[in-house]
Amino acid sequence: MTDVLRHGRASLAFGFFAQGVTFALLVTRIPAVQERYGVSDALLPVFLAAVPVLAGVGSVSTEHLVKRVRPSRLLRWSQPVVLLALLGVGAGGAGQVAVLAVALGVFGLAVGALDASMNMLGVSLQRSYRRSIMLGFHAVYSLGGIVGASLAWAGAHWHLELWVSYLPVVAVLLPATLVGSRWYADGETAPVAEGDGRRGTVAFRLLLPLCLVMTFAYIGDSTVSNWSAKYLKDVLGSSEQLATVPYNVYMVTTLAGRAVGDLGVRRFGAAAVVRLGALVAAGGFAVVAAAPGAWAGMLGFTLLGLGLCVLVPQTFAAAGRLFPDASDAAVARLNIFNYVGFLVGSPLVGALGDAWSYRGAMLVPMVLVLVTPVYARSFAAQPDRYGGGHERPRTADVGRGSNGL
């Protein structure tokens, strides 16, 4: 393993961390943003929906940009734009809704390019390492989310202006990410046999199972982030203070699961880890739906963190293995369904909760997550034909050939 790859891995991990901090600082201060700009309750959902929609546009654009620009270079310049857009969100004031619209629009477009290029680099580095490291990157992202949420709590607790909360973070992270980006490594492109009909192309029919898994995973994730507090307070009768705990528990267990997840993939294979994660997540939703009280509900959200945490990183990694010499395009297209799940999840649970019951609404993401094991075969490496990433036996982790054997 060369110093280039080691430095590339460390610098990319810091990029994931910085993005976790940035995104958490935005989404956890939405009420403060609404109050600062005087955005009505009717208009707020439009702003919130526009961000993932524009992020999808940014991800699609990235697929075409990386044909001319390396993903490392695209990541290097998209991350500062995201940070500056965050600062722009905090810079406006009452009545300056246009400022908010522009800042969120730039944030959405840039974050789509950032998410796509970041995961492209992760997939290519994993191929170069010949072993699973993708979950580690997402573990660092979760750690950044915890740090960002903690900083947001401090800002809210001390009643700081948004720009006062955001400016020190941007002042630290922007130069740090620019310096760290000097060591980004694009990894390698896996060789594909001549005559393979998928050479250089992405067949959507083959990518579709992974797109569905990505969508279902983010429906589950958005259910926790948007509805856990309300569910604990209104359905399970917890205090308002206790209702803030499930999301923190979810984030911590997500971090823990991802921190050890790569070891599980190396030992048992990606398909087995994904199956187990889906079953644990479905069990978590079942516990939440049937919970007699707040502490039982907390157990359900703990299981959700441990189960859902493996699905997204392994879905990106599987796309890279399935289309080894078109992995950048596969990751960019797959990344779109991250935002689809985010857009669908929250209103779906809210509509079902209002029309039926919130306990019943929790069963819907449970059923969707249970579909994942059906597609687990898409996560299994096929090194004999496509190269680049057989991960099941432990001995494959130290292989030197392109097929990992």
CSV table of C-alpha atoms in Angstrom, one decimal:
chain,number,residue,atom,x,y,z
A,1,MET,CA,0.0,0.0,0.0
A,2,THR,CA,1.6,3.3,-1.2
A,3,ASP,CA,1.8,6.5,0.7
A,4,VAL,CA,-0.4,8.1,-2.0
A,5,LEU,CA,-3.2,5.8,-1.2
A,6,ARG,CA,-2.8,6.2,2.6
A,7,HIS,CA,-2.8,10.0,2.3
A,8,GLY,CA,-5.7,9.8,-0.2
A,9,ARG,CA,-7.7,7.8,2.3
A,10,ALA,CA,-7.0,10.1,5.2
A,11,SER,CA,-7.8,13.3,3.3
A,12,LEU,CA,-11.0,11.8,1.9
A,13,ALA,CA,-12.0,10.8,5.3
A,14,PHE,CA,-11.6,14.4,6.5
A,15,GLY,CA,-13.7,15.5,3.5
A,16,PHE,CA,-16.5,13.2,4.7
A,17,PHE,CA,-16.1,14.5,8.2
A,18,ALA,CA,-16.4,18.1,7.0
A,19,GLN,CA,-19.5,17.4,5.0
A,20,GLY,CA,-21.1,15.7,8.0
A,21,VAL,CA,-20.5,18.8,10.1
A,22,THR,CA,-21.7,21.2,7.4
A,23,PHE,CA,-24.9,19.3,6.6
A,24,ALA,CA,-25.8,18.8,10.3
A,25,LEU,CA,-25.3,22.6,10.9
A,26,LEU,CA,-27.8,23.4,8.2
A,27,VAL,CA,-30.6,20.8,8.9
A,28,THR,CA,-30.6,21.1,12.7
A,29,ARG,CA,-31.0,24.9,12.5
A,30,ILE,CA,-34.0,25.0,10.1
A,31,PRO,CA,-36.3,26.5,12.7
A,32,ALA,CA,-33.8,29.3,13.3
A,33,VAL,CA,-33.4,29.8,9.5
A,34,GLN,CA,-37.2,30.1,9.2
A,35,GLU,CA,-37.4,32.6,12.0
A,36,ARG,CA,-34.5,34.7,10.8
A,37,TYR,CA,-35.9,35.1,7.3
A,38,GLY,CA,-39.6,35.2,8.3
A,39,VAL,CA,-40.4,32.2,6.0
A,40,SER,CA,-44.0,31.1,6.4
A,41,ASP,CA,-45.0,27.5,7.3
A,42,ALA,CA,-46.6,27.2,3.9
A,43,LEU,CA,-43.4,28.3,2.1
A,44,LEU,CA,-40.9,26.4,4.2
A,45,PRO,CA,-41.6,23.0,2.6
A,46,VAL,CA,-40.9,24.5,-0.8
A,47,PHE,CA,-37.4,25.6,0.3
A,48,LEU,CA,-36.7,22.3,1.9
A,49,ALA,CA,-37.8,20.3,-1.1
A,50,ALA,CA,-35.8,22.5,-3.5
A,51,VAL,CA,-32.5,21.5,-1.9
A,52,PRO,CA,-32.6,17.7,-2.6
A,53,VAL,CA,-34.1,18.4,-6.0
A,54,LEU,CA,-31.2,20.7,-7.0
A,55,ALA,CA,-28.8,18.2,-5.4
A,56,GLY,CA,-30.2,15.6,-7.8
A,57,VAL,CA,-29.5,18.0,-10.6
A,58,GLY,CA,-25.9,18.5,-9.3
A,59,SER,CA,-25.4,14.7,-9.1
A,60,VAL,CA,-26.6,14.2,-12.7
A,61,SER,CA,-24.3,17.0,-13.9
A,62,THR,CA,-21.4,15.4,-12.0
A,63,GLU,CA,-21.8,12.3,-14.1
A,64,HIS,CA,-21.0,14.3,-17.2
A,65,LEU,CA,-18.4,16.5,-15.6
A,66,VAL,CA,-16.2,13.6,-14.5
A,67,LYS,CA,-15.8,12.6,-18.2
A,68,ARG,CA,-13.6,15.7,-18.5
A,69,VAL,CA,-12.6,16.5,-14.9
A,70,ARG,CA,-11.3,14.1,-12.3
A,71,PRO,CA,-13.6,13.4,-9.3
A,72,SER,CA,-10.8,14.6,-7.0
A,73,ARG,CA,-10.7,18.0,-8.6
A,74,LEU,CA,-14.4,18.3,-8.6
A,75,LEU,CA,-14.6,17.4,-4.9
A,76,ARG,CA,-11.8,19.9,-4.2
A,77,TRP,CA,-13.8,22.8,-5.5
A,78,SER,CA,-17.3,21.8,-4.6
A,79,GLN,CA,-16.7,21.4,-0.9
A,80,PRO,CA,-15.6,25.1,-0.4
A,81,VAL,CA,-18.8,26.1,-2.4
A,82,VAL,CA,-20.9,24.1,0.0
A,83,LEU,CA,-19.2,25.8,3.0
A,84,LEU,CA,-19.6,29.2,1.6
A,85,ALA,CA,-23.3,28.5,0.8
A,86,LEU,CA,-23.8,27.5,4.4
A,87,LEU,CA,-22.3,30.9,5.5
A,88,GLY,CA,-24.6,32.6,2.9
A,89,VAL,CA,-27.7,31.0,4.6
A,90,GLY,CA,-26.7,32.6,7.9
A,91,ALA,CA,-25.8,36.0,6.4
A,92,GLY,CA,-29.2,37.2,5.4
A,93,GLY,CA,-31.9,38.8,7.5
A,94,ALA,CA,-35.6,39.4,7.9
A,95,GLY,CA,-37.4,39.7,4.6
A,96,GLN,CA,-34.4,38.8,2.5
A,97,VAL,CA,-36.0,35.6,1.2
A,98,ALA,CA,-34.2,35.9,-2.1
A,99,VAL,CA,-30.9,35.7,-0.3
A,100,LEU,CA,-32.0,32.5,1.3
A,101,ALA,CA,-33.3,31.1,-2.0
A,102,VAL,CA,-30.0,31.7,-3.7
A,103,ALA,CA,-27.9,30.3,-0.8
A,104,LEU,CA,-30.0,27.2,-0.6
A,105,GLY,CA,-29.9,26.8,-4.4
A,106,VAL,CA,-26.2,27.0,-4.5
A,107,PHE,CA,-25.9,24.6,-1.5
A,108,GLY,CA,-28.2,22.1,-3.2
A,109,LEU,CA,-26.3,22.1,-6.5
A,110,ALA,CA,-22.9,22.0,-4.9
A,111,VAL,CA,-23.9,19.3,-2.4
A,112,GLY,CA,-25.1,17.0,-5.2
A,113,ALA,CA,-21.7,17.3,-6.9
A,114,LEU,CA,-19.9,16.9,-3.5
A,115,ASP,CA,-21.8,13.8,-2.5
A,116,ALA,CA,-21.3,12.1,-5.9
A,117,SER,CA,-17.6,12.9,-6.3
A,118,MET,CA,-16.9,12.0,-2.6
A,119,ASN,CA,-18.4,8.6,-3.1
A,120,MET,CA,-16.7,8.1,-6.4
A,121,LEU,CA,-13.4,8.6,-4.8
A,122,GLY,CA,-14.4,6.2,-2.0
A,123,VAL,CA,-15.3,3.5,-4.4
A,124,SER,CA,-12.1,3.9,-6.5
A,125,LEU,CA,-10.0,3.9,-3.3
A,126,GLN,CA,-11.7,0.8,-2.1
A,127,ARG,CA,-10.9,-0.9,-5.4
A,128,SER,CA,-7.2,0.1,-5.0
A,129,TYR,CA,-7.1,-1.2,-1.4
A,130,ARG,CA,-8.6,-4.5,-2.5
A,131,ARG,CA,-10.7,-4.6,0.7
A,132,SER,CA,-13.7,-2.9,2.2
A,133,ILE,CA,-13.1,0.6,3.5
A,134,MET,CA,-16.2,2.4,2.4
A,135,LEU,CA,-18.1,2.0,5.7
A,136,GLY,CA,-15.2,3.8,7.4
A,137,PHE,CA,-15.7,6.9,5.3
A,138,HIS,CA,-19.4,7.0,6.2
A,139,ALA,CA,-18.5,6.4,9.8
A,140,VAL,CA,-16.4,9.6,9.8
A,141,TYR,CA,-19.4,11.4,8.1
A,142,SER,CA,-21.6,10.2,11.0
A,143,LEU,CA,-19.0,11.5,13.5
A,144,GLY,CA,-19.1,14.9,11.7
A,145,GLY,CA,-22.9,14.9,11.9
A,146,ILE,CA,-22.7,14.4,15.7
A,147,VAL,CA,-20.1,17.2,16.0
A,148,GLY,CA,-22.2,19.5,13.7
A,149,ALA,CA,-25.4,18.8,15.7
A,150,SER,CA,-23.6,19.5,18.9
A,151,LEU,CA,-22.3,22.8,17.6
A,152,ALA,CA,-25.9,23.6,16.4
A,153,TRP,CA,-27.2,22.8,19.9
A,154,ALA,CA,-24.6,25.2,21.4
A,155,GLY,CA,-25.6,27.9,19.1
A,156,ALA,CA,-29.3,27.5,19.9
A,157,HIS,CA,-28.6,27.2,23.6
A,158,TRP,CA,-26.6,30.5,23.7
A,159,HIS,CA,-29.0,32.2,21.3
A,160,LEU,CA,-26.2,33.0,18.8
A,161,GLU,CA,-27.0,34.5,15.4
A,162,LEU,CA,-26.7,32.0,12.6
A,163,TRP,CA,-23.7,33.7,11.0
A,164,VAL,CA,-22.0,33.7,14.4
A,165,SER,CA,-22.5,29.9,14.6
A,166,TYR,CA,-21.5,29.3,11.0
A,167,LEU,CA,-18.5,31.6,10.5
A,168,PRO,CA,-16.0,29.9,12.9
A,169,VAL,CA,-16.8,26.5,11.4
A,170,VAL,CA,-16.4,27.7,7.8
A,171,ALA,CA,-13.2,29.6,8.8
A,172,VAL,CA,-11.7,26.4,10.1
A,173,LEU,CA,-13.0,23.8,7.6
A,174,LEU,CA,-12.6,25.7,4.4
A,175,PRO,CA,-8.8,26.1,4.5
A,176,ALA,CA,-8.5,22.7,6.1
A,177,THR,CA,-10.4,20.9,3.3
A,178,LEU,CA,-8.5,22.9,0.6
A,179,VAL,CA,-5.2,21.8,2.1
A,180,GLY,CA,-6.3,18.2,2.6
A,181,SER,CA,-7.5,18.1,-1.0
A,182,ARG,CA,-3.9,18.2,-2.2
A,183,TRP,CA,-3.7,14.5,-1.2
A,184,TYR,CA,-6.9,13.3,-2.8
A,185,ALA,CA,-6.3,10.1,-4.9
A,186,ASP,CA,-8.6,9.0,-7.7
A,187,GLY,CA,-7.7,5.3,-7.2
A,188,GLU,CA,-7.7,3.0,-10.1
A,189,THR,CA,-10.1,1.8,-12.8
A,190,ALA,CA,-10.6,-1.9,-12.8
A,191,PRO,CA,-9.8,-3.8,-16.0
A,192,VAL,CA,-12.8,-5.3,-17.8
A,193,ALA,CA,-12.6,-8.2,-20.2
A,194,GLU,CA,-12.9,-7.3,-23.9
A,195,GLY,CA,-16.2,-8.2,-25.3
A,196,ASP,CA,-18.1,-7.5,-22.1
A,197,GLY,CA,-21.3,-5.7,-23.2
A,198,ARG,CA,-21.2,-3.4,-20.2
A,199,ARG,CA,-17.8,-2.0,-20.9
A,200,GLY,CA,-17.9,1.7,-20.2
A,201,THR,CA,-21.7,1.8,-19.9
A,202,VAL,CA,-24.2,1.6,-17.1
A,203,ALA,CA,-27.3,-0.5,-17.7
A,204,PHE,CA,-30.1,0.9,-15.7
A,205,ARG,CA,-31.8,-2.5,-15.5
A,206,LEU,CA,-28.8,-3.8,-13.6
A,207,LEU,CA,-28.5,-0.7,-11.4
A,208,LEU,CA,-32.2,-0.5,-10.6
A,209,PRO,CA,-32.1,-2.9,-7.6
A,210,LEU,CA,-29.4,-0.8,-6.0
A,211,CYS,CA,-31.4,2.4,-6.7
A,212,LEU,CA,-34.4,0.8,-4.9
A,213,VAL,CA,-32.2,-0.2,-1.9
A,214,MET,CA,-30.8,3.4,-1.8
A,215,THR,CA,-34.3,4.9,-1.9
A,216,PHE,CA,-35.6,2.6,0.8
A,217,ALA,CA,-32.6,3.2,3.1
A,218,TYR,CA,-33.1,7.0,2.9
A,219,ILE,CA,-36.9,6.7,3.4
A,220,GLY,CA,-35.9,4.9,6.7
A,221,ASP,CA,-33.3,7.5,7.5
A,222,SER,CA,-35.6,10.5,6.9
A,223,THR,CA,-38.3,8.8,9.0
A,224,VAL,CA,-36.0,8.8,12.0
A,225,SER,CA,-34.6,12.3,11.4
A,226,ASN,CA,-38.0,13.9,10.8
A,227,TRP,CA,-40.4,12.0,13.0
A,228,SER,CA,-38.5,10.4,15.9
A,229,ALA,CA,-39.0,13.3,18.3
A,230,LYS,CA,-42.7,13.8,17.4
A,231,TYR,CA,-43.3,10.0,17.7
A,232,LEU,CA,-41.7,9.7,21.1
A,233,LYS,CA,-43.6,12.8,22.5
A,234,ASP,CA,-47.0,12.5,20.9
A,235,VAL,CA,-47.4,8.7,20.5
A,236,LEU,CA,-45.3,7.3,23.3
A,237,GLY,CA,-45.9,10.1,25.8
A,238,SER,CA,-42.3,11.1,26.6
A,239,SER,CA,-41.2,14.5,27.8
A,240,GLU,CA,-40.1,17.1,25.3
A,241,GLN,CA,-36.5,16.8,26.6
A,242,LEU,CA,-36.5,13.0,26.2
A,243,ALA,CA,-38.0,13.3,22.7
A,244,THR,CA,-34.7,14.9,21.5
A,245,VAL,CA,-32.7,11.8,22.5
A,246,PRO,CA,-33.7,9.2,19.8
A,247,TYR,CA,-32.0,11.0,17.0
A,248,ASN,CA,-28.8,11.3,19.0
A,249,VAL,CA,-29.0,7.6,19.9
A,250,TYR,CA,-29.6,6.9,16.2
A,251,MET,CA,-26.5,8.9,15.1
A,252,VAL,CA,-24.3,7.3,17.7
A,253,THR,CA,-25.3,3.8,16.8
A,254,THR,CA,-24.9,4.6,13.1
A,255,LEU,CA,-21.4,5.7,13.9
A,256,ALA,CA,-20.7,2.5,15.9
A,257,GLY,CA,-22.1,0.2,13.2
A,258,ARG,CA,-20.1,1.9,10.4
A,259,ALA,CA,-16.9,1.9,12.5
A,260,VAL,CA,-17.0,-1.9,12.6
A,261,GLY,CA,-18.9,-2.6,9.5
A,262,ASP,CA,-15.9,-2.9,7.2
A,263,LEU,CA,-14.6,-5.8,9.3
A,264,GLY,CA,-17.9,-7.6,8.9
A,265,VAL,CA,-17.8,-7.1,5.1
A,266,ARG,CA,-14.2,-8.5,4.9
A,267,ARG,CA,-15.1,-11.5,7.1
A,268,PHE,CA,-18.6,-12.4,5.8
A,269,GLY,CA,-19.1,-10.5,2.5
A,270,ALA,CA,-21.1,-7.5,1.6
A,271,ALA,CA,-24.3,-9.4,0.8
A,272,ALA,CA,-24.4,-11.0,4.2
A,273,VAL,CA,-23.8,-7.7,6.0
A,274,VAL,CA,-26.6,-6.0,3.9
A,275,ARG,CA,-29.1,-8.8,4.7
A,276,LEU,CA,-28.3,-8.6,8.4
A,277,GLY,CA,-28.5,-4.8,8.4
A,278,ALA,CA,-31.9,-4.9,6.6
A,279,LEU,CA,-33.3,-7.4,9.1
A,280,VAL,CA,-32.1,-5.5,12.1
A,281,ALA,CA,-33.5,-2.2,10.7
A,282,ALA,CA,-36.9,-3.9,10.0
A,283,GLY,CA,-36.8,-5.2,13.6
A,284,GLY,CA,-36.2,-1.7,14.8
A,285,PHE,CA,-39.2,-0.3,13.0
A,286,ALA,CA,-41.3,-3.2,14.4
A,287,VAL,CA,-40.2,-2.4,17.9
A,288,VAL,CA,-40.9,1.3,17.4
A,289,ALA,CA,-44.4,0.6,16.0
A,290,ALA,CA,-45.3,-1.8,18.9
A,291,ALA,CA,-43.5,0.1,21.7
A,292,PRO,CA,-45.6,0.5,24.9
A,293,GLY,CA,-43.5,3.4,26.1
A,294,ALA,CA,-40.7,5.8,25.5
A,295,TRP,CA,-37.8,3.5,26.5
A,296,ALA,CA,-39.0,0.7,24.3
A,297,GLY,CA,-39.2,3.2,21.5
A,298,MET,CA,-35.6,4.2,22.2
A,299,LEU,CA,-34.6,0.6,21.8
A,300,GLY,CA,-36.2,0.5,18.4
A,301,PHE,CA,-34.4,3.6,17.2
A,302,THR,CA,-31.1,2.1,18.5
A,303,LEU,CA,-31.7,-1.0,16.3
A,304,LEU,CA,-32.5,1.3,13.4
A,305,GLY,CA,-29.2,3.0,13.6
A,306,LEU,CA,-27.3,-0.3,13.8
A,307,GLY,CA,-29.3,-1.7,10.8
A,308,LEU,CA,-29.6,1.2,8.4
A,309,CYS,CA,-26.0,2.3,8.8
A,310,VAL,CA,-24.5,-0.3,6.5
A,311,LEU,CA,-27.0,0.0,3.6
A,312,VAL,CA,-25.9,3.2,1.9
A,313,PRO,CA,-22.1,2.8,1.9
A,314,GLN,CA,-22.4,-0.8,0.7
A,315,THR,CA,-24.9,0.3,-2.1
A,316,PHE,CA,-22.3,2.7,-3.4
A,317,ALA,CA,-19.6,0.1,-3.2
A,318,ALA,CA,-21.8,-2.5,-5.0
A,319,ALA,CA,-22.4,-0.1,-7.8
A,320,GLY,CA,-18.6,0.3,-8.2
A,321,ARG,CA,-18.2,-3.5,-8.4
A,322,LEU,CA,-21.1,-4.0,-10.7
A,323,PHE,CA,-19.8,-1.5,-13.3
A,324,PRO,CA,-16.0,-1.5,-12.7
A,325,ASP,CA,-15.0,0.7,-15.6
A,326,ALA,CA,-18.0,3.0,-15.4
A,327,SER,CA,-18.2,3.3,-11.6
A,328,ASP,CA,-18.2,7.1,-11.6
A,329,ALA,CA,-21.3,7.2,-13.8
A,330,ALA,CA,-23.0,4.4,-11.7
A,331,VAL,CA,-22.3,6.3,-8.4
A,332,ALA,CA,-23.6,9.6,-9.8
A,333,ARG,CA,-26.8,8.0,-11.0
A,334,LEU,CA,-27.2,6.0,-7.8
A,335,ASN,CA,-26.7,9.1,-5.7
A,336,ILE,CA,-29.8,10.7,-7.2
A,337,PHE,CA,-31.9,8.1,-5.3
A,338,ASN,CA,-30.4,9.3,-2.0
A,339,TYR,CA,-32.4,12.5,-2.6
A,340,VAL,CA,-35.5,10.6,-3.9
A,341,GLY,CA,-35.7,8.7,-0.6
A,342,PHE,CA,-35.2,11.9,1.4
A,343,LEU,CA,-38.0,13.6,-0.6
A,344,VAL,CA,-40.4,10.7,-0.3
A,345,GLY,CA,-39.8,9.5,3.3
A,346,SER,CA,-40.9,12.5,5.4
A,347,PRO,CA,-44.1,13.4,3.6
A,348,LEU,CA,-45.0,9.7,3.2
A,349,VAL,CA,-44.9,9.0,7.0
A,350,GLY,CA,-46.6,12.3,7.8
A,351,ALA,CA,-49.5,11.7,5.4
A,352,LEU,CA,-50.0,8.1,6.7
A,353,GLY,CA,-49.7,9.3,10.3
A,354,ASP,CA,-52.4,11.9,9.8
A,355,ALA,CA,-54.7,9.7,7.8
A,356,TRP,CA,-54.2,6.5,9.7
A,357,SER,CA,-51.8,6.3,12.7
A,358,TYR,CA,-48.2,7.0,13.3
A,359,ARG,CA,-47.7,3.5,14.7
A,360,GLY,CA,-49.1,2.1,11.4
A,361,ALA,CA,-47.0,4.6,9.4
A,362,MET,CA,-43.8,3.1,10.9
A,363,LEU,CA,-44.7,-0.3,9.3
A,364,VAL,CA,-44.3,1.1,5.8
A,365,PRO,CA,-40.6,1.9,5.9
A,366,MET,CA,-40.2,-1.5,7.7
A,367,VAL,CA,-41.8,-3.3,4.7
A,368,LEU,CA,-39.7,-1.3,2.3
A,369,VAL,CA,-36.5,-2.1,4.1
A,370,LEU,CA,-37.5,-5.8,4.1
A,371,VAL,CA,-37.3,-5.7,0.3
A,372,THR,CA,-33.6,-5.2,0.5
A,373,PRO,CA,-32.6,-8.9,1.2
A,374,VAL,CA,-34.4,-9.8,-2.1
A,375,TYR,CA,-31.8,-7.7,-3.9
A,376,ALA,CA,-28.8,-8.8,-1.8
A,377,ARG,CA,-27.4,-10.7,-4.7
A,378,SER,CA,-26.6,-7.4,-6.3
A,379,PHE,CA,-24.1,-6.7,-3.5
A,380,ALA,CA,-22.1,-9.9,-4.1
A,381,ALA,CA,-18.8,-9.3,-6.0
A,382,GLN,CA,-18.4,-11.1,-9.3
A,383,PRO,CA,-14.6,-11.0,-9.7
A,384,ASP,CA,-14.2,-13.8,-12.2
A,385,ARG,CA,-16.0,-11.8,-14.8
A,386,TYR,CA,-15.9,-8.1,-13.9
A,387,GLY,CA,-12.9,-7.7,-11.7
A,388,GLY,CA,-12.1,-5.3,-8.9
A,389,GLY,CA,-13.4,-6.3,-5.5
A,390,HIS,CA,-14.1,-9.8,-4.4
A,391,GLU,CA,-14.6,-9.3,-0.6
A,392,ARG,CA,-16.0,-12.4,0.8
A,393,PRO,CA,-13.1,-14.5,2.0
A,394,ARG,CA,-10.6,-12.8,4.3
A,395,THR,CA,-7.7,-13.9,2.1
A,396,ALA,CA,-9.1,-11.8,-0.7
A,397,ASP,CA,-8.3,-8.7,1.3
A,398,VAL,CA,-4.6,-9.1,0.7
A,399,GLY,CA,-4.8,-10.3,-3.0
A,400,ARG,CA,-2.7,-8.4,-5.5
A,401,GLY,CA,-4.5,-9.2,-8.7
A,402,SER,CA,-7.3,-7.2,-10.2
A,403,ASN,CA,-9.8,-9.8,-9.3
A,404,GLY,CA,-8.7,-9.9,-5.6
A,405,LEU,CA,-7.6,-13.5,-5.7
